[in-house]
Amino acid sequence: MKSEEEQILHLLGLARMSRSLVYGTNDTLTAIQGQKAKVAFFPKDGGASQQKKFRDKTSFYQVTLVEDFTKDELSQAIGLNRSIMAITNNGFAKKIKQLLEEKERN
C-alpha cells in the first residue's frame, strides 16, 4: 500500500494531466489571490523569503499550504522542473486534504 505522501505526489501528477494544477511562482500566487487555489505546495527546501510570502498569502486567503516535499519530489511528481504549485480542482484538493489529515494522525 502506498504511503499518504506517495498518494499525494501521485495526485499531483494526475492533477497536472487533467489541467487542475497551476505551477510557477506567479501563476500560483495569482491562483491563491484569485481564490482559485484550493491547496498550494511550497518545497521544504525552498527559499526563506519566498516561503514567508507563500505562508502569508495562503494564510490570508485561507488556502491549505503543504510544505512536506522537496523541490525534487514535487518536480518528479508532475514531470516538470517546478516546485511551487497549487491544485485548483475541488475533488483533488479534498482528497489531498484527507491524506494530509491521515498522515498527521499516523
Tab-separated table of C-alpha atoms in Angstrom, residues 2-103:
chain	number	residue	atom	x	y	z
A	2	LYS	CA	1.258	3.467	-0.850
A	3	SER	CA	2.050	5.939	1.898
A	4	GLU	CA	-0.018	9.112	2.174
A	5	GLU	CA	2.936	11.076	0.790
A	6	GLU	CA	3.224	8.836	-2.279
A	7	GLN	CA	-0.519	9.154	-2.876
A	8	ILE	CA	-0.345	12.956	-2.647
A	9	LEU	CA	2.526	13.079	-5.163
A	10	HIS	CA	0.606	10.730	-7.461
A	11	LEU	CA	-2.451	13.007	-7.247
A	12	LEU	CA	-0.283	15.994	-8.224
A	13	GLY	CA	0.671	14.168	-11.414
A	14	LEU	CA	-2.960	13.363	-12.156
A	15	ALA	CA	-3.981	16.957	-11.434
A	16	ARG	CA	-1.399	18.200	-13.938
A	17	MET	CA	-2.688	15.821	-16.606
A	18	SER	CA	-6.260	16.979	-16.025
A	19	ARG	CA	-5.181	20.648	-16.091
A	20	SER	CA	-6.196	21.142	-12.454
A	21	LEU	CA	-2.748	22.337	-11.447
A	22	VAL	CA	-1.089	25.722	-11.758
A	23	TYR	CA	2.657	25.947	-11.247
A	24	GLY	CA	5.380	28.527	-11.037
A	25	THR	CA	5.568	31.337	-8.502
A	26	ASN	CA	3.490	33.954	-10.328
A	27	ASP	CA	0.721	31.667	-11.570
A	28	THR	CA	0.433	30.044	-8.148
A	29	LEU	CA	0.221	33.400	-6.349
A	30	THR	CA	-2.366	34.606	-8.874
A	31	ALA	CA	-4.452	31.468	-8.261
A	32	ILE	CA	-4.240	31.977	-4.490
A	33	GLN	CA	-5.241	35.647	-4.724
A	34	GLY	CA	-7.984	34.863	-7.226
A	35	GLN	CA	-9.264	32.239	-4.782
A	36	LYS	CA	-8.915	29.514	-7.418
A	37	ALA	CA	-6.225	27.624	-5.487
A	38	LYS	CA	-7.565	25.026	-3.038
A	39	VAL	CA	-4.220	23.564	-1.887
A	40	ALA	CA	-0.809	25.143	-2.503
A	41	PHE	CA	2.565	23.405	-2.424
A	42	PHE	CA	5.865	25.002	-1.461
A	43	PRO	CA	9.081	22.960	-1.238
A	44	LYS	CA	10.544	22.383	2.212
A	45	ASP	CA	13.943	23.229	0.719
A	46	GLY	CA	12.661	26.471	-0.841
A	47	GLY	CA	13.958	29.962	-0.070
A	48	ALA	CA	13.005	31.700	3.174
A	49	SER	CA	11.668	34.940	1.669
A	50	GLN	CA	9.521	33.055	-0.853
A	51	GLN	CA	8.362	30.751	1.931
A	52	LYS	CA	7.233	33.717	4.033
A	53	LYS	CA	5.379	35.208	1.054
A	54	PHE	CA	3.533	31.928	0.422
A	55	ARG	CA	2.743	31.380	4.098
A	56	ASP	CA	1.333	34.912	4.360
A	57	LYS	CA	-0.746	34.654	1.161
A	58	THR	CA	-2.147	31.196	1.872
A	59	SER	CA	-2.939	32.174	5.436
A	60	PHE	CA	-4.701	35.378	4.351
A	61	TYR	CA	-6.723	33.640	1.614
A	62	GLN	CA	-7.310	30.531	3.763
A	63	VAL	CA	-5.634	28.113	1.361
A	64	THR	CA	-4.045	24.939	2.711
A	65	LEU	CA	-0.257	25.128	2.291
A	66	VAL	CA	1.738	21.890	2.046
A	67	GLU	CA	5.460	22.085	2.797
A	68	ASP	CA	6.207	18.372	3.226
A	69	PHE	CA	8.087	17.725	-0.003
A	70	THR	CA	11.424	18.722	-1.550
A	71	LYS	CA	11.817	20.506	-4.871
A	72	ASP	CA	12.936	17.219	-6.431
A	73	GLU	CA	9.923	15.271	-5.143
A	74	LEU	CA	7.481	17.898	-6.405
A	75	SER	CA	9.211	18.233	-9.788
A	76	GLN	CA	9.269	14.461	-10.266
A	77	ALA	CA	5.605	14.148	-9.333
A	78	ILE	CA	4.475	16.448	-12.148
A	79	GLY	CA	7.242	15.680	-14.623
A	80	LEU	CA	8.367	19.311	-14.841
A	81	ASN	CA	11.105	21.272	-13.145
A	82	ARG	CA	8.644	23.191	-10.956
A	83	SER	CA	8.270	23.032	-7.203
A	84	ILE	CA	5.722	25.761	-6.430
A	85	MET	CA	2.196	24.800	-7.432
A	86	ALA	CA	-1.471	24.814	-6.491
A	87	ILE	CA	-4.419	22.499	-7.041
A	88	THR	CA	-7.464	24.265	-8.489
A	89	ASN	CA	-9.864	21.315	-8.556
A	90	ASN	CA	-12.115	20.667	-5.532
A	91	GLY	CA	-12.019	16.872	-5.899
A	92	PHE	CA	-8.219	16.646	-5.932
A	93	ALA	CA	-7.981	19.201	-3.119
A	94	LYS	CA	-10.439	17.295	-0.931
A	95	LYS	CA	-8.546	14.018	-1.385
A	96	ILE	CA	-5.170	15.669	-0.679
A	97	LYS	CA	-6.507	17.318	2.490
A	98	GLN	CA	-7.872	13.923	3.580
A	99	LEU	CA	-4.455	12.303	3.017
A	100	LEU	CA	-2.722	15.106	4.938
A	101	GLU	CA	-5.028	14.516	7.912
A	102	GLU	CA	-4.349	10.769	7.804
A	103	LYS	CA	-0.619	11.452	7.641
